[in-house]
Amino acid sequence: MAERKPYQYDNPPRGAVFRRLFKLDLNESSEPLSGYIVYYTNLKEALMRLDFKTMWMSRYEDENHIAKQLGIARGYDALSWVWGPPSASSDKCLVYIKSIAPRLVKGKVDFEYQPQRNGFVKIRPALYDFLCEMRKQKYNRLLWIDALCIDQSDPHDKNLHIPFMKNVYEDARNVRIWLGAGNSAGKDALQRLRSITGQLLLCSYRGINLWNLSDWRDMDLPPSEDDVWVALRSILTHPWWSRLWTLQEVVMAKMMRKQSFTEVMSGTAQKKEEETGISPERAQFVLYGDMSVAWSAFEEFARAVRLCHLEYWVITGDRFITVDDKHAFDCIEEVRTCQGSFLMDGGYGLRLGTLLLGTKRRLATTPADMVIGQSALLDSKAIKQLRLDSSLPAEKVFVAFGQYYVRQEPAECLLNHVALKQAMPGLPSWCPNFASRAETLSLGSRWLGTTKASDYHESQMYHAGFDPAQSSKYQIPHSKLGIGKRISNVCSFRSIYHNYYSTKDPRQVQLVEGTSHIRLSGVEMDEVTDIVDCIPVADFDEFLSPVSIHQTIDWDKACLELVRRTLPPFRGREDFEDFEVYARTMTANHLLIRPSYDDLVFDKDGKVNFAKAYHDIKGLFQRSITTGKTLAENDLSLTSARFARMFLAVTRRRRFFVTRHGRIGIGPSDTEPGDKLCVIFYCPTPYLLRPVSNRYRLVGETYVHGLMYGEALKMLDSKRVSETQWIVE
């Protein structure tokens, strides 16, 4: 090992039907890290490619035969981790790799050692710590680790293996989640995780409000100032919970027997895993140094915290601070939703809308990976059809994915996600920058928080450009084969909704051949004449502080002044119907972001008095300015507290506007006078389009009271407006 030449990766003759696995040498801790890489035949991928020769070979060259020949446990484990920064030292974080390849000799598997390829691979400190810990534990099993089993310096090798990563994690015996070497405080916190979870659940079941307790010790909980909460906060905000690639790695972990609550709390699952090396439920374990905690223990903790309304406090340490990313809590919800959707959608790939919403808060190192990492959860044929390449510019990857999306998924409309993100030069106006996190709430999304809306909630949602009623002429068009099309997709190893909504209806979103433009059809309703710029309080997390409240009141005054100046009948009196419209506009007629099953989310039928909630909030805000004190949510009624949170969520990064025909609305942060207010067929909200020469640019979604529930379609039927088309670039 004197010569530090780089390891030379093989080029398997049958391409992606081969995988590489890593076996760590269990030498002394004083010796350099080393191991060997072996490749094997994957039967599932050979079946998908109808590679009959490889199918025959896989009877002898699969991972179980290799493990048996090596004298180690059957199968392999896959690692899920965050790369983190590279090592500053070129001599540290090296692993020496030896190469062997299986071969068939007289019906038995033998190994061909290939010393000419032996060499070093430089790894990140996080992986170095993991391998050191596994060596210390005498971990004797094959491993799949992306940094070692894919040649990271070869784009061709990456493009060959990345589309099949979901199969790697699906076939693994265990998925091991590495959160770092850890510290004593964090390990102590994880040891107490089960008891804390049990006490939180007990408080929830008894209806105890933890904010009213003078001392949490009365409930056998660590006091709120205890270091255990600081340690848990550090673990629950680890970058792993927000990285894009980690979602597929956990979602695809093999679904096995579900544990009972008693097993989770007692640690039976963990004991069984330590004895057998196999998880009894979802094959997911979180590693923190030398500690191993079942994924389901984190699920139960997250559920207990949510039931006690402590999510924001656990993440931030301050009950009054609202954050967009709840890290572990959001991640656990996303995994649960995606796993459920994966099964409901036929088991071969996620539906595009689920994929888009399940990854909206996640991050990747390179922009293109935000789409390539998402697409790995599609069915294999869709991945092949897209042919996304990590070497392509990000904007080309985004457009290719966007064009595929708009023809396949009308339910979760892509146009409602454009103005939520930072713009990327070179992208068409209709295509989102998938590499940017959403900066505000999507008005037309069919998701509520990190969960797909139930049928009850979806019945309350906007349908400006379509009619949800069955057999309506404005119903979103779909395949005439109906359920037969879905069955055909499953039989063809495709997602159940593949091409289900892609019809010849000319009113659907159309791709303009030979360009990156799209053609939209709908009704032009109005034109923006004046605006009020975005509310500055959008940059404040502590939304009930005097500074935030002062800016909110100033912004509200500017909006009311614009309304009074342009709409003479409006006088701002509480009993006027116009004031109710104004209050509803400021919350987009929206009551809750994360509702319970039977909560009212959108007040479609006008059951809630928004004007009263608005005036209650203004009175409390004025009192806060007078006293100079921060408001507490206990100072607000339930309706007012909900109004305040929705006001902040909806108006964030949005402009208030008025139109030529006396309408008011909330639009994207770059709304300008002259923008056209349009309703587009089969899309949930009105949109603003900006004329550019003989084409248009999409500005984004809007809320305009009186146009959200199919009113424009009724006007079209009565010939008060006419249908038109726009080419959007």
XYZ file of C-alpha atoms in Angstrom:
729
model
C 0.000 0.000 0.000
C 3.017 2.243 -0.344
C 1.935 3.676 -3.695
C -1.112 5.925 -3.430
C -2.430 5.448 -6.900
C -6.188 5.895 -7.391
C -8.443 2.872 -7.529
C -9.445 1.932 -11.105
C -13.137 1.137 -11.409
C -14.228 -1.690 -13.669
C -16.475 -1.291 -16.695
C -18.909 -4.237 -16.451
C -19.815 -5.650 -19.876
C -23.518 -5.766 -19.153
C -23.844 -2.215 -17.828
C -26.376 -1.315 -15.173
C -27.489 -4.910 -14.510
C -24.275 -5.127 -12.496
C -23.821 -3.467 -9.138
C -20.796 -2.971 -6.970
C -20.677 -3.727 -3.254
C -18.056 -2.875 -0.651
C -16.713 -5.144 2.094
C -14.792 -3.434 4.880
C -11.638 -5.071 6.227
C -11.971 -5.603 9.972
C -8.338 -4.807 10.749
C -6.982 -2.970 13.775
C -7.963 0.657 14.384
C -4.301 1.679 14.143
C -4.139 0.454 10.542
C -5.385 2.407 7.489
C -8.942 1.782 6.340
C -9.207 -0.792 3.599
C -11.645 -3.139 1.932
C -12.574 -4.575 -1.428
C -15.189 -3.912 -4.086
C -16.990 -6.749 -5.816
C -19.595 -6.492 -8.535
C -22.573 -8.815 -8.908
C -25.533 -9.425 -11.213
C -28.913 -7.923 -10.337
C -31.806 -10.151 -11.394
C -34.501 -7.464 -11.087
C -32.746 -5.082 -13.456
C -31.999 -7.942 -15.869
C -35.717 -8.776 -15.900
C -36.625 -5.140 -16.598
C -34.219 -5.163 -19.566
C -35.214 -8.697 -20.709
C -31.519 -9.616 -20.583
C -31.899 -13.434 -20.619
C -28.178 -14.185 -20.506
C -27.790 -12.076 -17.400
C -30.886 -13.673 -15.831
C -29.160 -17.056 -16.120
C -25.909 -15.729 -14.678
C -27.742 -14.085 -11.759
C -28.616 -17.564 -10.437
C -24.981 -17.787 -9.363
C -23.719 -14.215 -9.192
C -26.296 -12.483 -6.978
C -25.390 -10.850 -3.671
C -26.481 -13.852 -1.601
C -24.216 -16.302 -3.458
C -21.326 -13.872 -3.129
C -21.941 -13.371 0.595
C -22.104 -17.148 1.127
C -18.831 -17.655 -0.719
C -17.207 -14.935 1.384
C -18.510 -16.542 4.573
C -20.512 -13.493 5.727
C -24.199 -12.713 6.362
C -26.514 -12.863 3.350
C -27.593 -9.742 1.506
C -26.228 -6.241 1.930
C -26.939 -3.010 3.783
C -27.175 0.405 2.115
C -25.854 3.586 3.679
C -27.811 6.841 3.722
C -25.665 9.812 4.707
C -24.753 13.418 3.963
C -21.396 13.920 2.291
C -20.509 17.167 4.005
C -17.324 19.174 3.291
C -14.121 17.448 2.071
C -11.118 16.942 4.304
C -8.595 19.780 4.387
C -5.742 17.266 4.438
C -4.962 15.255 1.302
C -3.452 12.424 3.389
C -6.462 11.925 5.621
C -9.743 10.210 4.779
C -8.314 7.667 2.350
C -9.505 4.093 1.973
C -7.490 1.442 0.151
C -9.665 -0.594 -2.232
C -8.897 -4.065 -3.561
C -10.874 -5.439 -6.481
C -12.400 -8.862 -6.991
C -14.913 -10.108 -9.562
C -17.112 -13.227 -9.328
C -16.843 -15.875 -12.004
C -18.589 -19.174 -12.602
C -16.347 -22.257 -12.405
C -18.055 -25.643 -12.827
C -21.385 -24.339 -11.558
C -19.866 -22.652 -8.497
C -18.994 -19.035 -7.767
C -15.301 -18.303 -7.538
C -13.462 -14.990 -7.351
C -10.936 -13.452 -9.646
C -8.657 -11.052 -7.821
C -7.648 -8.044 -9.937
C -4.641 -6.400 -8.215
C -3.954 -4.186 -11.218
C -6.981 -2.069 -10.257
C -6.181 -1.777 -6.542
C -5.720 1.741 -5.239
C -6.936 4.535 -2.991
C -10.246 6.408 -2.958
C -10.443 9.704 -1.132
C -13.591 9.975 0.968
C -15.313 12.649 3.027
C -14.723 12.886 6.812
C -18.340 11.829 7.488
C -17.828 8.531 5.632
C -14.411 8.048 7.204
C -16.010 8.288 10.664
C -18.719 5.796 9.660
C -16.225 3.220 8.373
C -14.084 3.619 11.493
C -17.148 3.010 13.654
C -18.160 -0.062 11.623
C -14.641 -1.465 11.904
C -14.750 -0.902 15.653
C -18.057 -2.794 15.831
C -16.619 -5.640 13.672
C -19.393 -5.110 11.150
C -19.203 -8.145 8.843
C -21.652 -7.524 5.989
C -21.560 -6.232 2.425
C -22.311 -2.517 2.075
C -23.567 -0.309 -0.709
C -22.104 3.188 -0.360
C -22.568 5.661 -3.205
C -19.174 7.322 -2.711
C -17.410 3.956 -3.170
C -19.761 1.902 -5.368
C -20.158 4.582 -8.054
C -17.144 6.125 -9.753
C -17.753 9.733 -8.736
C -15.149 11.014 -11.207
C -16.869 9.439 -14.231
C -20.135 11.080 -15.439
C -20.916 8.012 -17.569
C -20.712 5.709 -14.551
C -22.907 8.056 -12.510
C -25.527 8.274 -15.255
C -25.470 4.468 -15.535
C -26.134 3.791 -11.857
C -28.096 6.767 -10.495
C -31.409 5.841 -12.226
C -31.303 2.477 -10.429
C -30.485 3.774 -6.946
C -34.067 3.278 -5.794
C -33.655 -0.445 -6.562
C -30.433 -0.512 -4.562
C -32.216 0.734 -1.444
C -35.332 -1.343 -2.098
C -33.281 -4.560 -2.254
C -31.115 -3.802 0.790
C -31.607 -5.831 3.966
C -31.188 -2.673 6.042
C -30.832 1.019 5.308
C -28.468 2.570 7.829
C -28.819 6.312 8.328
C -25.587 7.911 9.548
C -25.943 11.136 11.523
C -22.295 11.380 12.500
C -19.942 10.260 15.253
C -22.067 12.103 17.798
C -21.312 13.292 21.312
C -22.193 12.194 24.830
C -25.076 14.684 25.159
C -26.686 13.448 21.956
C -26.313 9.800 22.936
C -27.877 10.501 26.313
C -30.787 12.255 24.578
C -31.390 9.278 22.281
C -31.321 6.898 25.232
C -34.111 8.960 26.798
C -36.079 9.301 23.550
C -38.545 6.506 24.295
C -39.371 7.698 27.811
C -39.843 11.302 26.598
C -42.112 10.045 23.811
C -44.228 8.081 26.271
C -44.680 11.069 28.581
C -45.583 13.397 25.704
C -48.200 10.918 24.483
C -49.560 10.662 28.024
C -49.913 14.459 28.204
C -51.706 14.465 24.865
C -54.120 11.687 25.842
C -54.953 13.495 29.098
C -55.472 16.808 27.308
C -52.709 18.541 29.288
C -51.455 21.822 27.829
C -47.704 21.747 28.383
C -47.456 25.519 27.978
C -49.457 25.992 31.162
C -47.236 23.765 33.325
C -44.984 25.637 35.709
C -42.604 22.693 35.925
C -42.379 19.861 33.388
C -40.950 17.614 36.130
C -44.532 17.090 37.306
C -45.023 14.953 34.187
C -41.606 13.238 34.434
C -40.448 15.294 31.453
C -37.052 17.002 31.350
C -37.573 20.716 32.110
C -37.707 22.934 29.047
C -34.261 24.371 29.837
C -32.668 20.895 30.157
C -29.688 20.111 27.905
C -31.491 17.045 26.545
C -33.707 19.337 24.431
C -30.659 21.152 23.070
C -29.086 17.813 22.115
C -32.297 16.572 20.471
C -32.588 19.870 18.587
C -29.101 19.335 17.169
C -29.949 15.799 16.036
C -33.359 16.736 14.589
C -31.898 19.610 12.542
C -28.984 17.588 11.128
C -28.589 18.273 7.366
C -29.558 14.662 6.596
C -33.253 15.430 7.228
C -33.311 18.027 4.434
C -31.106 16.522 1.718
C -32.822 15.479 -1.509
C -31.148 12.112 -2.074
C -31.977 10.847 1.410
C -35.730 10.871 0.669
C -35.605 8.064 -1.906
C -33.143 6.146 0.254
C -35.640 5.879 3.115
C -38.832 5.721 1.034
C -37.522 2.699 -0.862
C -36.353 0.825 2.237
C -38.053 -2.559 2.186
C -41.551 -2.567 3.729
C -41.685 -5.338 6.297
C -43.805 -6.127 9.340
C -45.020 -3.008 11.129
C -44.047 -2.806 14.798
C -46.529 -2.292 17.576
C -46.297 0.725 19.846
C -45.176 -1.563 22.707
C -42.275 -2.880 20.625
C -41.182 0.647 19.762
C -41.283 1.855 23.347
C -39.671 -1.249 24.852
C -36.867 -1.420 22.332
C -37.745 -4.976 21.223
C -37.146 -3.998 17.602
C -33.666 -2.735 18.321
C -32.737 -5.858 20.316
C -33.906 -8.111 17.486
C -31.913 -6.057 14.972
C -28.787 -6.355 17.105
C -29.204 -10.137 17.233
C -30.088 -10.784 13.571
C -28.821 -7.736 11.689
C -32.263 -7.312 10.139
C -34.862 -4.707 11.042
C -38.274 -6.230 11.920
C -40.202 -3.414 10.291
C -38.942 -1.040 7.629
C -35.262 -1.879 7.519
C -34.361 1.677 8.549
C -32.042 2.456 11.451
C -30.542 5.744 12.546
C -26.903 5.515 13.595
C -25.393 8.115 15.902
C -21.866 7.113 16.764
C -22.095 3.665 18.366
C -25.858 4.021 18.966
C -28.546 2.497 16.749
C -32.152 3.717 17.002
C -35.100 2.313 15.047
C -36.649 4.724 12.552
C -40.054 4.041 14.089
C -38.833 5.471 17.408
C -38.327 8.804 15.624
C -41.758 8.438 13.992
C -43.428 7.969 17.373
C -41.510 10.880 18.883
C -42.557 13.121 15.986
C -46.185 12.076 16.437
C -46.072 12.802 20.171
C -44.492 16.227 19.627
C -47.090 17.083 16.972
C -49.973 16.058 19.252
C -48.590 18.363 21.944
C -48.125 21.246 19.431
C -44.420 21.486 20.267
C -42.856 21.084 16.809
C -41.710 24.694 16.405
C -40.428 24.826 19.986
C -38.428 21.593 19.651
C -36.802 22.867 16.437
C -36.175 26.504 17.439
C -36.348 26.617 21.247
C -38.876 29.464 20.996
C -42.620 28.882 20.823
C -43.274 32.173 19.008
C -40.936 31.505 16.081
C -42.383 29.982 12.912
C -39.955 28.317 10.484
C -40.447 27.010 6.951
C -38.321 23.898 7.483
C -39.124 21.664 10.447
C -36.328 19.292 9.431
C -36.923 15.868 11.037
C -40.661 16.432 11.513
C -41.184 17.395 7.859
C -38.926 14.565 6.683
C -40.876 11.911 8.598
C -44.171 13.177 7.148
C -42.714 13.224 3.623
C -41.440 9.661 3.949
C -44.785 8.415 5.247
C -46.702 10.189 2.460
C -44.357 9.005 -0.299
C -44.374 5.398 0.912
C -48.168 5.407 0.995
C -48.373 7.017 -2.436
C -45.849 4.566 -3.863
C -48.101 1.652 -2.930
C -51.305 3.413 -4.016
C -49.797 4.344 -7.399
C -49.059 0.754 -8.374
C -45.704 0.159 -6.682
C -43.445 1.022 -9.645
C -42.965 4.745 -9.177
C -44.329 7.834 -7.481
C -46.902 10.100 -9.049
C -45.303 13.323 -10.277
C -47.353 15.584 -8.018
C -46.347 13.606 -4.931
C -42.737 13.750 -6.049
C -42.831 17.519 -6.591
C -44.390 18.293 -3.201
C -42.407 15.688 -1.282
C -39.120 17.308 -2.334
C -40.051 21.010 -2.291
C -38.077 21.910 0.865
C -35.077 19.675 0.179
C -31.592 20.623 -0.964
C -28.932 19.195 -3.290
C -25.331 20.176 -3.949
C -25.792 20.816 -7.670
C -28.990 22.324 -9.170
C -29.557 19.549 -11.731
C -29.568 16.963 -8.941
C -32.831 18.452 -7.663
C -34.556 16.926 -10.696
C -32.305 13.913 -11.278
C -32.680 12.933 -7.628
C -36.469 13.304 -7.842
C -36.764 11.349 -11.061
C -35.042 8.352 -9.479
C -38.376 7.665 -7.733
C -40.286 7.471 -11.026
C -40.944 4.146 -12.713
C -37.994 2.739 -14.663
C -39.563 3.352 -18.078
C -40.223 7.010 -17.248
C -36.593 7.386 -16.179
C -35.486 5.884 -19.478
C -37.873 8.135 -21.423
C -36.618 11.304 -19.718
C -32.929 10.426 -20.268
C -31.733 13.045 -17.806
C -27.987 13.498 -17.737
C -26.049 15.032 -14.852
C -23.577 16.540 -17.321
C -26.311 18.699 -18.942
C -26.878 22.322 -17.831
C -29.460 22.572 -15.052
C -31.888 24.623 -17.153
C -32.039 21.892 -19.828
C -32.689 19.243 -17.197
C -35.434 21.396 -15.654
C -37.161 22.053 -18.990
C -37.095 18.363 -19.977
C -38.662 17.403 -16.655
C -41.161 20.283 -16.821
C -42.321 19.313 -20.330
C -42.850 15.734 -19.204
C -44.666 16.933 -16.079
C -47.223 19.277 -17.696
C -48.473 16.502 -19.982
C -48.628 13.840 -17.279
C -49.838 15.593 -14.114
C -52.625 18.191 -14.268
C -53.910 17.540 -10.730
C -50.899 19.155 -9.018
C -50.519 21.988 -11.522
C -46.903 22.942 -12.246
C -47.913 26.541 -13.028
C -48.776 27.046 -9.356
C -45.139 26.465 -8.360
C -43.387 28.924 -10.675
C -43.589 32.198 -8.749
C -42.847 30.517 -5.404
C -39.160 30.149 -6.213
C -36.205 32.298 -7.202
C -35.908 32.752 -10.964
C -33.096 31.022 -12.886
C -31.653 32.681 -16.006
C -32.352 30.679 -19.156
C -35.543 29.019 -17.902
C -38.909 29.539 -19.627
C -41.298 31.543 -17.450
C -43.636 28.536 -17.026
C -40.923 26.194 -15.693
C -40.046 26.367 -11.966
C -36.501 26.611 -10.726
C -36.515 23.193 -9.065
C -33.253 23.990 -7.264
C -34.845 26.804 -5.235
C -36.888 26.251 -2.118
C -40.395 27.660 -2.122
C -40.401 31.159 -0.640
C -44.139 31.313 -0.013
C -47.239 29.140 0.236
C -48.651 27.628 -2.961
C -52.287 28.710 -3.296
C -53.375 26.069 -5.805
C -51.527 23.053 -4.411
C -53.467 19.880 -3.679
C -51.262 19.293 -0.647
C -51.713 20.631 2.882
C -48.287 21.047 4.456
C -46.455 17.783 3.785
C -49.633 15.705 3.341
C -51.834 15.034 0.302
C -55.294 16.556 0.807
C -58.124 14.177 1.650
C -61.216 14.012 -0.568
C -63.069 16.128 2.010
C -60.426 18.860 1.958
C -60.010 18.714 -1.808
C -63.744 19.358 -2.245
C -63.154 22.781 -0.607
C -60.176 23.702 -2.807
C -60.137 26.160 -5.697
C -61.205 25.030 -9.161
C -61.134 28.267 -11.148
C -60.504 26.578 -14.517
C -62.324 23.262 -14.178
C -65.416 21.634 -12.708
C -64.739 18.744 -10.265
C -68.210 17.284 -10.901
C -68.287 13.996 -12.780
C -69.249 14.161 -16.476
C -68.968 17.966 -16.577
C -67.663 19.357 -19.854
C -65.036 21.227 -17.813
C -63.867 18.161 -15.886
C -60.104 17.527 -16.171
C -59.859 15.191 -19.203
C -58.438 11.706 -18.809
C -58.109 8.466 -20.755
C -61.400 7.044 -21.998
C -60.196 3.602 -20.925
C -60.516 4.704 -17.307
C -59.497 1.990 -14.856
C -58.432 -0.193 -17.795
C -55.645 2.296 -18.531
C -54.420 2.085 -14.939
C -54.428 -1.712 -14.990
C -52.532 -1.644 -18.277
C -49.901 0.644 -16.731
C -49.354 -1.670 -13.774
C -49.034 -4.669 -16.080
C -46.400 -2.707 -18.031
C -44.357 -1.918 -14.863
C -45.393 1.750 -15.032
C -46.853 4.204 -12.554
C -50.621 3.785 -12.446
C -51.272 7.298 -13.849
C -48.775 7.231 -16.732
C -50.431 8.946 -19.740
C -53.767 8.768 -17.906
C -54.282 12.539 -18.253
C -52.425 12.998 -21.532
C -55.282 13.328 -24.040
C -55.945 15.087 -27.350
C -58.119 17.764 -25.712
C -56.848 21.046 -27.297
C -57.660 22.967 -24.114
C -55.030 21.083 -22.125
C -51.557 22.569 -21.725
C -49.789 21.924 -25.042
C -46.085 21.824 -25.873
C -45.081 23.978 -28.839
C -43.052 21.640 -31.010
C -39.433 22.566 -31.596
C -39.388 25.168 -28.796
C -39.504 25.365 -25.023
C -42.813 27.299 -25.207
C -46.223 26.053 -24.091
C -49.712 26.907 -25.371
C -52.403 27.757 -22.810
C -56.142 28.102 -23.402
C -58.607 29.963 -21.223
C -60.333 33.268 -20.568
C -58.822 36.738 -20.106
C -60.774 38.333 -17.242
C -59.096 41.601 -16.276
C -55.924 43.711 -16.100
C -53.857 44.870 -13.115
C -53.883 48.658 -12.721
C -52.087 49.308 -9.412
C -50.123 47.426 -6.734
C -48.802 47.570 -3.151
C -45.334 46.041 -2.767
C -44.636 42.960 -0.621
C -45.070 43.195 3.142
C -41.659 43.588 4.875
C -42.769 41.397 7.799
C -42.341 38.390 5.508
C -38.679 38.353 6.554
C -39.534 38.081 10.253
C -39.895 34.696 11.953
C -41.280 36.209 15.185
C -44.486 37.441 13.598
C -46.163 38.646 16.840
C -43.304 40.955 17.881
C -43.946 44.758 17.986
C -41.605 45.385 14.996
C -43.419 42.825 12.836
C -46.826 44.075 13.929
C -45.930 47.702 13.161
C -44.874 46.809 9.611
C -48.004 44.699 9.139
C -50.273 47.603 10.128
C -48.435 50.020 7.797
C -48.766 47.568 4.883
C -52.447 46.999 5.627
C -53.056 50.766 5.624
C -51.403 51.076 2.182
C -53.603 48.275 0.808
C -56.792 49.814 2.227
C -55.844 53.217 0.849
C -55.376 51.723 -2.613
C -58.747 49.994 -2.388
C -60.521 53.174 -1.261
C -58.827 55.212 -3.977
C -59.699 52.865 -6.824
C -62.982 51.331 -5.648
C -65.237 54.222 -4.536
C -68.057 52.121 -2.996
C -65.617 50.657 -0.468
C -65.484 52.619 2.809
C -63.791 50.090 5.104
C -66.714 49.588 7.460
C -66.970 46.255 9.235
C -70.547 45.571 8.162
C -69.892 46.111 4.454
C -69.669 43.012 2.260
C -66.624 44.570 0.577
C -64.710 44.388 3.863
C -65.401 40.662 4.107
C -63.971 40.260 0.591
C -60.866 42.229 1.601
C -60.292 40.085 4.702
C -60.770 36.868 2.716
C -58.333 38.077 0.047
C -55.632 38.620 2.667
C -55.827 34.939 3.658
C -56.869 33.569 0.238
C -60.055 32.296 1.923
C -57.750 29.855 3.697
C -58.120 28.834 7.363
C -55.449 26.209 8.098
C -52.159 24.952 6.668
C -51.977 21.628 8.565
C -55.551 20.613 9.367
C -56.980 17.574 11.100
C -59.107 15.208 9.036
C -62.436 17.015 9.532
C -61.213 20.628 9.763
C -62.533 23.304 7.441
C -59.550 24.476 5.356
C -61.074 26.680 2.622
C -64.284 28.537 3.498
C -65.915 27.903 0.138
C -69.474 28.432 1.456
C -68.834 31.560 3.558
C -69.368 29.982 6.996
C -66.646 31.992 8.781
C -66.755 35.736 9.502
C -63.321 36.795 8.214
C -64.041 40.501 8.755
C -64.567 39.984 12.494
C -61.315 37.990 12.805
C -59.520 40.724 10.868
C -60.785 43.479 13.188
C -59.985 41.430 16.287
C -56.412 41.052 15.060
C -56.083 44.759 14.283
C -57.264 45.616 17.804
C -54.708 43.303 19.394
C -51.974 44.582 17.100
C -52.751 48.156 18.115
C -52.582 47.168 21.793
C -49.169 45.543 21.239
C -47.820 48.734 19.648
C -49.183 50.826 22.525
C -47.642 48.596 25.228
C -44.521 47.597 23.279
C -45.025 43.963 24.272
C -44.887 40.829 22.113
C -48.250 39.129 21.779
C -48.751 35.521 22.820
C -51.061 33.221 20.915
C -53.048 32.811 24.151
C -54.091 36.459 23.692
C -55.940 35.484 20.504
C -59.124 33.521 19.948
C -58.757 30.334 17.931
C -60.222 31.961 14.809
C -58.048 35.077 15.208
C -54.870 33.054 15.771
C -55.584 31.063 12.625
C -56.306 34.259 10.701
C -53.003 35.801 11.839
C -50.959 32.764 10.749
C -52.720 32.478 7.405
C -52.356 36.226 6.804
C -48.594 35.880 7.238
C -48.352 32.716 5.106
C -50.446 34.021 2.195
C -49.068 37.575 1.970
C -45.438 36.520 2.267
C -43.531 37.494 -0.907
C -46.787 38.628 -2.550
C -48.116 41.947 -3.819
C -51.614 43.282 -3.329
C -53.254 44.549 -6.518
C -56.416 46.094 -7.925
C -57.780 45.649 -11.454
C -59.438 47.729 -14.137
C -62.863 46.197 -13.454
C -62.840 46.667 -9.695
C -61.361 43.408 -8.426
C -58.753 43.025 -5.675
C -56.245 40.220 -5.328
C -52.936 38.841 -4.082
C -50.287 38.003 -6.694
C -46.578 37.151 -7.112
C -43.811 39.422 -5.860
C -43.128 40.804 -9.375
C -46.759 41.644 -10.230
C -46.903 44.846 -12.311
C -49.615 47.123 -13.765
C -50.557 45.838 -17.206
C -50.411 42.144 -16.287
C -53.408 40.215 -17.634
C -55.602 38.325 -15.174
C -56.499 35.011 -16.836
C -58.279 31.777 -15.965
C -56.664 28.770 -17.676
C -58.599 25.624 -18.470
C -58.106 22.713 -16.063
C -55.967 24.791 -13.698
C -56.985 25.578 -10.086
C -56.400 29.347 -9.755
C -56.355 32.490 -11.902
C -52.899 33.505 -13.190
C -51.172 36.680 -14.302
C -49.707 36.715 -17.825
C -47.443 39.527 -19.057
C -47.500 40.488 -22.765
C -44.044 40.337 -24.383
C -44.136 41.146 -28.128
C -46.585 38.633 -29.593
C -46.121 36.131 -26.751
C -46.575 36.099 -22.972
C -44.610 35.388 -19.837
C -46.188 33.611 -16.891
C -46.019 35.791 -13.770
C -47.737 33.288 -11.475
C -50.808 32.234 -9.517
C -53.211 34.674 -7.827
C -56.144 34.791 -5.447
C -59.025 36.950 -6.696
C -62.267 36.615 -4.763
C -65.126 35.735 -7.080
C -62.974 33.858 -9.618
C -61.829 30.860 -7.576
C -64.678 28.370 -7.989
C -65.533 28.197 -11.684
C -67.216 31.615 -12.007
C -65.236 32.384 -15.186
C -66.496 29.177 -16.813
C -70.092 30.209 -16.121
C -69.370 33.604 -17.691
C -67.929 31.801 -20.715
C -71.070 29.684 -21.047
C -73.238 32.828 -20.935
C -70.946 34.453 -23.551
C -69.986 37.372 -21.317
C -66.334 36.517 -21.976
C -64.623 34.701 -24.840
C -62.066 31.903 -25.041
C -58.517 32.703 -26.087
C -55.043 31.158 -26.333
C -51.592 32.337 -25.272
C -48.110 31.197 -26.289
C -46.057 31.365 -23.081
C -42.298 31.547 -23.352
